[in-house]
Amino acid sequence: MSAKELASHRKRIERRTRIISKVIDRLVPLRVLLFLVGFGWLLLLPWDGLSRRTWIDENALQPGQVNVDWSWADVRFADIKLGLLEDLWRRNASSAERAEFISSQFRELGIASATQQYTFSTPTGDFAGVNAYGTFRSPRTSGAEAIVIVASWISREDEGQKRQPNLRGIATVLSLANNLRRQSVWAKDLIFLVSDSYLDGAHAWLSEYHGSSQKGLVAQPLNDPEPAGVIWTALVIDYPGHSFSHLGLFFEGTNGRLPNQDLSNSLSVISRNMGVPLVLYDHKDDQIHRGPAILQPLADLFDINLPDYVRRVRNIGRHVSYQAIGEPSGVHGLFHRYRIDAITLYTVPATGPHGFHSLGRVIESLLRTTNNLLERLHASFFFYLFTAPSEFAEFARYLPPVIILGLAASFGGLHLYVQTGWIQHEERSEKDDEDDEGKLVWHMRDRPVLEVLCIMGATHLVGIATLAIVHQAWFWALVQEADLSLAIGIVSVPSVLLLLAVGVYSFAIRPLPPTTPALLKALNLCCLGVVISVIAVANFSLSVTIAVLATVPLCLVPVRLDQPITENVSKLVKLQPVLRPAAVAFVLLISPMGLLQCARSLGALYPTLTDVAISGWLRRILWEAVILKTWFVPITCAVYLPLVLQGLVVCLLPF
């Protein structure tokens, strides 16, 4: 290498060193900027400027281009079947009797039908049910593909102790079977499923249809009629009221899975052509208030329509509430596990003006649309954020703020990690006088990596122990009895024992190296950034929930680095009696147990937030973790709780 090349190489290295040095010197304001940008971007997600109108990507769909055959005769047929179903419900017929009735109705229509018994085993006992299903074989093809039309016996309406029956939804399925069997246009098998209960019946049927075994599930095989072809799409009908004003779209699946957007977009086009208003979930426009008056001047300053912003905030919040805990927003969500695009059509109860006639026309048109497919839906998005029925935020517009918050945490962790490996010493030469200040020189020092990794491993063992506790029958019994104080106390025992063990070890047995808290915080923030970034790709809502809850509190945990004590560190040490309790309280608040206790405390302000309501929510997520295999409980116990515990250990170690 020539001298000129060496000089160029040296300059390049020096330039890179200067840039890195300037970035490190300004890392604190850079991280503050990242936090401001990340949280500000999240607040801008409901702004209509970040949303786009939906469109159809799959050319084969052609939604709204068919002449439907659904008529008032089909409405009368549905009314007749509804009367029979109401008789069954009023006399409290058993699951087996109801399923046999549905199966006989399919057989009367010439559709091959059968029932399926199933039993689930949970820590609180067994529960069983009976499904009924019928298969209409395609008259035009060999039946390699299928479409499923589903109605569960229980509606999602009134998600509490008393749920409404979905009798009109079942009557619609029976009438659709009567109507569609007379048509010769079908290129796919049609499967009509009336599942028992709400989620468990369809889950048992799908598990047996696809041959997937599950611990605690015993289900009758689907032999007669034999299963149809590969299921491509599924439509779930939820019709709890007498009539409806809007058609609600529910689309979230287990563990945050979403159907291909073309299916929802097709429903939007068809419902608009049929004159049926489409809303997200059960959110009607007349339920929207203008928003807090204090925000109106700010909205006027940035030319933001405040009522529209509030409407979009509510839609996004509802989506996050389902996706973050991995809960399916309807029976359709169970199909996503098998790569089946499915949505729920929910009729928002009202005094009118729509009923069987409008709903049947929309469903038939949507079925005819999906019947055109030559391959699975793939052209449109699988990752999206609906802000309005016909508007969405793209992946590239809603993902960056979460990644930015993860970067802010990771940068802080990496900066701390570098600092823990160096120490400043004052050096004097022999020529210096005693009164002269020595030169501060940086020296490398060992990092207590092994001790920190042992602490982190112990926190994850505590998380696994907590996960084992919440799966015990006696814990489920405590939740069932709404004894939340005892339940929270028992779940906290492993965490308290760990904190006591670390405290006793570090104070009484063997003092840990002084850089242990800083190194633990550094690795904790790095892990937090990785967790946020990795989860964001699969489940944006869970990732943003972790980021909003944990990034700021864990970044603000105070640690001491400089040796010897400088003026700044001396001030920090003097503030220790204030900083330590504040940091401990802040980190305790974001722990799972702290969040539950905080929710209980808010019951005084929100009467609906009672111990019974909170225990009902806990029962639901525990049931979904055991039966539907959702990830929320394992991630909370084995990933999120250890991160919080590591922050608490940093607060409790010697400063």
GROMACS .gro file of N, CA and C in nm, residues 518-597:
model
  240
  518ALA      N    1  -2.506  -0.093   3.679
  518ALA     CA    2  -2.500  -0.028   3.547
  518ALA      C    3  -2.496  -0.131   3.435
  519LEU      N    4  -2.419  -0.239   3.453
  519LEU     CA    5  -2.413  -0.341   3.349
  519LEU      C    6  -2.546  -0.414   3.336
  520LEU      N    7  -2.612  -0.440   3.449
  520LEU     CA    8  -2.743  -0.505   3.445
  520LEU      C    9  -2.844  -0.416   3.371
  521LYS      N   10  -2.840  -0.287   3.398
  521LYS     CA   11  -2.930  -0.197   3.327
  521LYS      C   12  -2.896  -0.193   3.178
  522ALA      N   13  -2.767  -0.196   3.145
  522ALA     CA   14  -2.726  -0.193   3.004
  522ALA      C   15  -2.781  -0.313   2.928
  523LEU      N   16  -2.762  -0.433   2.982
  523LEU     CA   17  -2.811  -0.553   2.915
  523LEU      C   18  -2.963  -0.558   2.917
  524ASN      N   19  -3.023  -0.506   3.023
  524ASN     CA   20  -3.169  -0.501   3.031
  524ASN      C   21  -3.228  -0.415   2.919
  525LEU      N   22  -3.169  -0.298   2.896
  525LEU     CA   23  -3.219  -0.210   2.791
  525LEU      C   24  -3.194  -0.269   2.652
  526CYS      N   25  -3.080  -0.335   2.635
  526CYS     CA   26  -3.054  -0.401   2.506
  526CYS      C   27  -3.156  -0.510   2.479
  527CYS      N   28  -3.185  -0.591   2.581
  527CYS     CA   29  -3.286  -0.696   2.565
  527CYS      C   30  -3.423  -0.636   2.538
  528LEU      N   31  -3.456  -0.527   2.607
  528LEU     CA   32  -3.585  -0.462   2.584
  528LEU      C   33  -3.597  -0.414   2.440
  529GLY      N   34  -3.491  -0.352   2.388
  529GLY     CA   35  -3.495  -0.307   2.249
  529GLY      C   36  -3.511  -0.421   2.151
  530VAL      N   37  -3.443  -0.533   2.177
  530VAL     CA   38  -3.455  -0.649   2.089
  530VAL      C   39  -3.596  -0.707   2.095
  531VAL      N   40  -3.651  -0.720   2.216
  531VAL     CA   41  -3.787  -0.775   2.232
  531VAL      C   42  -3.888  -0.690   2.158
  532ILE      N   43  -3.879  -0.558   2.173
  532ILE     CA   44  -3.974  -0.469   2.106
  532ILE      C   45  -3.963  -0.482   1.955
  533SER      N   46  -3.842  -0.484   1.903
  533SER     CA   47  -3.823  -0.489   1.758
  533SER      C   48  -3.867  -0.623   1.699
  534VAL      N   49  -3.837  -0.732   1.768
  534VAL     CA   50  -3.872  -0.864   1.716
  534VAL      C   51  -4.023  -0.886   1.719
  535ILE      N   52  -4.087  -0.852   1.831
  535ILE     CA   53  -4.231  -0.873   1.842
  535ILE      C   54  -4.307  -0.782   1.747
  536ALA      N   55  -4.252  -0.664   1.716
  536ALA     CA   56  -4.322  -0.568   1.631
  536ALA      C   57  -4.354  -0.625   1.494
  537VAL      N   58  -4.270  -0.713   1.443
  537VAL     CA   59  -4.292  -0.769   1.310
  537VAL      C   60  -4.414  -0.861   1.309
  538ALA      N   61  -4.433  -0.938   1.416
  538ALA     CA   62  -4.543  -1.035   1.421
  538ALA      C   63  -4.668  -0.979   1.486
  539ASN      N   64  -4.651  -0.892   1.586
  539ASN     CA   65  -4.766  -0.841   1.660
  539ASN      C   66  -4.737  -0.698   1.701
  540PHE      N   67  -4.777  -0.605   1.615
  540PHE     CA   68  -4.749  -0.463   1.639
  540PHE      C   69  -4.809  -0.416   1.771
  541SER      N   70  -4.931  -0.456   1.800
  541SER     CA   71  -5.001  -0.405   1.918
  541SER      C   72  -4.933  -0.448   2.047
  542LEU      N   73  -4.890  -0.574   2.055
  542LEU     CA   74  -4.819  -0.620   2.175
  542LEU      C   75  -4.686  -0.547   2.189
  543SER      N   76  -4.618  -0.526   2.078
  543SER     CA   77  -4.490  -0.456   2.081
  543SER      C   78  -4.507  -0.312   2.128
  544VAL      N   79  -4.607  -0.243   2.076
  544VAL     CA   80  -4.626  -0.103   2.114
  544VAL      C   81  -4.671  -0.093   2.260
  545THR      N   82  -4.745  -0.192   2.308
  545THR     CA   83  -4.785  -0.192   2.449
  545THR      C   84  -4.663  -0.204   2.540
  546ILE      N   85  -4.573  -0.297   2.506
  546ILE     CA   86  -4.451  -0.313   2.586
  546ILE      C   87  -4.365  -0.187   2.578
  547ALA      N   88  -4.356  -0.129   2.458
  547ALA     CA   89  -4.273  -0.009   2.440
  547ALA      C   90  -4.326   0.109   2.521
  548VAL      N   91  -4.456   0.131   2.515
  548VAL     CA   92  -4.516   0.244   2.587
  548VAL      C   93  -4.503   0.225   2.737
  549LEU      N   94  -4.521   0.102   2.784
  549LEU     CA   95  -4.517   0.077   2.928
  549LEU      C   96  -4.375   0.081   2.984
  550ALA      N   97  -4.279   0.020   2.914
  550ALA     CA   98  -4.151  -0.012   2.977
  550ALA      C   99  -4.034   0.075   2.938
  551THR      N  100  -4.032   0.135   2.819
  551THR     CA  101  -3.909   0.202   2.775
  551THR      C  102  -3.869   0.318   2.866
  552VAL      N  103  -3.960   0.409   2.893
  552VAL     CA  104  -3.925   0.526   2.974
  552VAL      C  105  -3.892   0.487   3.118
  553PRO      N  106  -3.976   0.408   3.188
  553PRO     CA  107  -3.941   0.373   3.327
  553PRO      C  108  -3.807   0.302   3.341
  554LEU      N  109  -3.778   0.206   3.252
  554LEU     CA  110  -3.652   0.132   3.265
  554LEU      C  111  -3.532   0.218   3.225
  555CYS      N  112  -3.552   0.312   3.134
  555CYS     CA  113  -3.442   0.402   3.097
  555CYS      C  114  -3.411   0.502   3.208
  556LEU      N  115  -3.509   0.535   3.291
  556LEU     CA  116  -3.490   0.635   3.396
  556LEU      C  117  -3.438   0.577   3.526
  557VAL      N  118  -3.418   0.445   3.533
  557VAL     CA  119  -3.364   0.385   3.655
  557VAL      C  120  -3.224   0.441   3.680
  558PRO      N  121  -3.196   0.501   3.797
  558PRO     CA  122  -3.066   0.566   3.819
  558PRO      C  123  -2.955   0.464   3.847
  559VAL      N  124  -2.839   0.487   3.786
  559VAL     CA  125  -2.719   0.408   3.814
  559VAL      C  126  -2.600   0.503   3.824
  560ARG      N  127  -2.492   0.453   3.885
  560ARG     CA  128  -2.372   0.535   3.903
  560ARG      C  129  -2.257   0.468   3.829
  561LEU      N  130  -2.179   0.549   3.757
  561LEU     CA  131  -2.072   0.493   3.673
  561LEU      C  132  -1.933   0.544   3.710
  562ASP      N  133  -1.920   0.676   3.730
  562ASP     CA  134  -1.787   0.737   3.741
  562ASP      C  135  -1.716   0.700   3.871
  563GLN      N  136  -1.592   0.672   3.862
  563GLN     CA  137  -1.504   0.652   3.978
  563GLN      C  138  -1.374   0.727   3.948
  564PRO      N  139  -1.319   0.808   4.031
  564PRO     CA  140  -1.377   0.845   4.160
  564PRO      C  141  -1.498   0.935   4.146
  565ILE      N  142  -1.560   0.969   4.257
  565ILE     CA  143  -1.684   1.046   4.254
  565ILE      C  144  -1.655   1.187   4.204
  566THR      N  145  -1.724   1.223   4.098
  566THR     CA  146  -1.713   1.358   4.044
  566THR      C  147  -1.822   1.445   4.105
  567GLU      N  148  -1.821   1.572   4.065
  567GLU     CA  149  -1.922   1.664   4.118
  567GLU      C  150  -2.063   1.622   4.078
  568ASN      N  151  -2.078   1.580   3.950
  568ASN     CA  152  -2.211   1.539   3.903
  568ASN      C  153  -2.259   1.414   3.976
  569VAL      N  154  -2.167   1.317   3.993
  569VAL     CA  155  -2.204   1.194   4.063
  569VAL      C  156  -2.236   1.224   4.209
  570SER      N  157  -2.163   1.317   4.267
  570SER     CA  158  -2.190   1.354   4.406
  570SER      C  159  -2.332   1.409   4.421
  571LYS      N  160  -2.374   1.491   4.326
  571LYS     CA  161  -2.512   1.541   4.329
  571LYS      C  162  -2.612   1.427   4.315
  572LEU      N  163  -2.579   1.330   4.227
  572LEU     CA  164  -2.668   1.216   4.206
  572LEU      C  165  -2.681   1.133   4.333
  573VAL      N  166  -2.566   1.116   4.404
  573VAL     CA  167  -2.569   1.039   4.528
  573VAL      C  168  -2.655   1.109   4.633
  574LYS      N  169  -2.646   1.242   4.638
  574LYS     CA  170  -2.727   1.317   4.734
  574LYS      C  171  -2.876   1.304   4.705
  575LEU      N  172  -2.911   1.287   4.577
  575LEU     CA  173  -3.052   1.271   4.540
  575LEU      C  174  -3.101   1.128   4.553
  576GLN      N  175  -3.012   1.038   4.594
  576GLN     CA  176  -3.048   0.897   4.601
  576GLN      C  177  -3.172   0.871   4.685
  577PRO      N  178  -3.189   0.934   4.804
  577PRO     CA  179  -3.310   0.907   4.884
  577PRO      C  180  -3.440   0.942   4.811
  578VAL      N  181  -3.432   1.030   4.710
  578VAL     CA  182  -3.552   1.065   4.633
  578VAL      C  183  -3.563   0.979   4.508
  579LEU      N  184  -3.449   0.959   4.439
  579LEU     CA  185  -3.452   0.887   4.311
  579LEU      C  186  -3.485   0.740   4.330
  580ARG      N  187  -3.429   0.677   4.432
  580ARG     CA  188  -3.450   0.533   4.450
  580ARG      C  189  -3.598   0.500   4.471
  581PRO      N  190  -3.666   0.560   4.570
  581PRO     CA  191  -3.808   0.527   4.588
  581PRO      C  192  -3.894   0.559   4.466
  582ALA      N  193  -3.862   0.671   4.400
  582ALA     CA  194  -3.940   0.708   4.281
  582ALA      C  195  -3.921   0.604   4.171
  583ALA      N  196  -3.797   0.560   4.149
  583ALA     CA  197  -3.770   0.460   4.046
  583ALA      C  198  -3.837   0.327   4.080
  584VAL      N  199  -3.828   0.286   4.207
  584VAL     CA  200  -3.891   0.160   4.249
  584VAL      C  201  -4.042   0.167   4.227
  585ALA      N  202  -4.103   0.279   4.267
  585ALA     CA  203  -4.249   0.292   4.250
  585ALA      C  204  -4.287   0.291   4.103
  586PHE      N  205  -4.208   0.358   4.021
  586PHE     CA  206  -4.237   0.365   3.877
  586PHE      C  207  -4.228   0.226   3.813
  587VAL      N  208  -4.123   0.152   3.848
  587VAL     CA  209  -4.104   0.020   3.788
  587VAL      C  210  -4.208  -0.078   3.843
  588LEU      N  211  -4.240  -0.069   3.972
  588LEU     CA  212  -4.345  -0.155   4.028
  588LEU      C  213  -4.478  -0.130   3.959
  589LEU      N  214  -4.504  -0.006   3.923
  589LEU     CA  215  -4.632   0.028   3.861
  589LEU      C  216  -4.649  -0.040   3.726
  590ILE      N  217  -4.540  -0.058   3.650
  590ILE     CA  218  -4.552  -0.118   3.517
  590ILE      C  219  -4.541  -0.270   3.519
  591SER      N  220  -4.520  -0.328   3.637
  591SER     CA  221  -4.517  -0.474   3.646
  591SER      C  222  -4.658  -0.529   3.625
  592PRO      N  223  -4.672  -0.655   3.582
  592PRO     CA  224  -4.807  -0.710   3.563
  592PRO      C  225  -4.893  -0.701   3.689
  593MET      N  226  -4.834  -0.731   3.805
  593MET     CA  227  -4.909  -0.722   3.930
  593MET      C  228  -4.944  -0.577   3.962
  594GLY      N  229  -4.850  -0.486   3.935
  594GLY     CA  230  -4.879  -0.345   3.960
  594GLY      C  231  -4.988  -0.291   3.871
  595LEU      N  232  -4.990  -0.333   3.744
  595LEU     CA  233  -5.095  -0.289   3.653
  595LEU      C  234  -5.232  -0.340   3.696
  596LEU      N  235  -5.238  -0.465   3.744
  596LEU     CA  236  -5.365  -0.518   3.794
  596LEU      C  237  -5.412  -0.441   3.916
  597GLN      N  238  -5.319  -0.412   4.007
  597GLN     CA  239  -5.357  -0.337   4.127
  597GLN      C  240  -5.399  -0.195   4.090
   0.00000   0.00000   0.00000
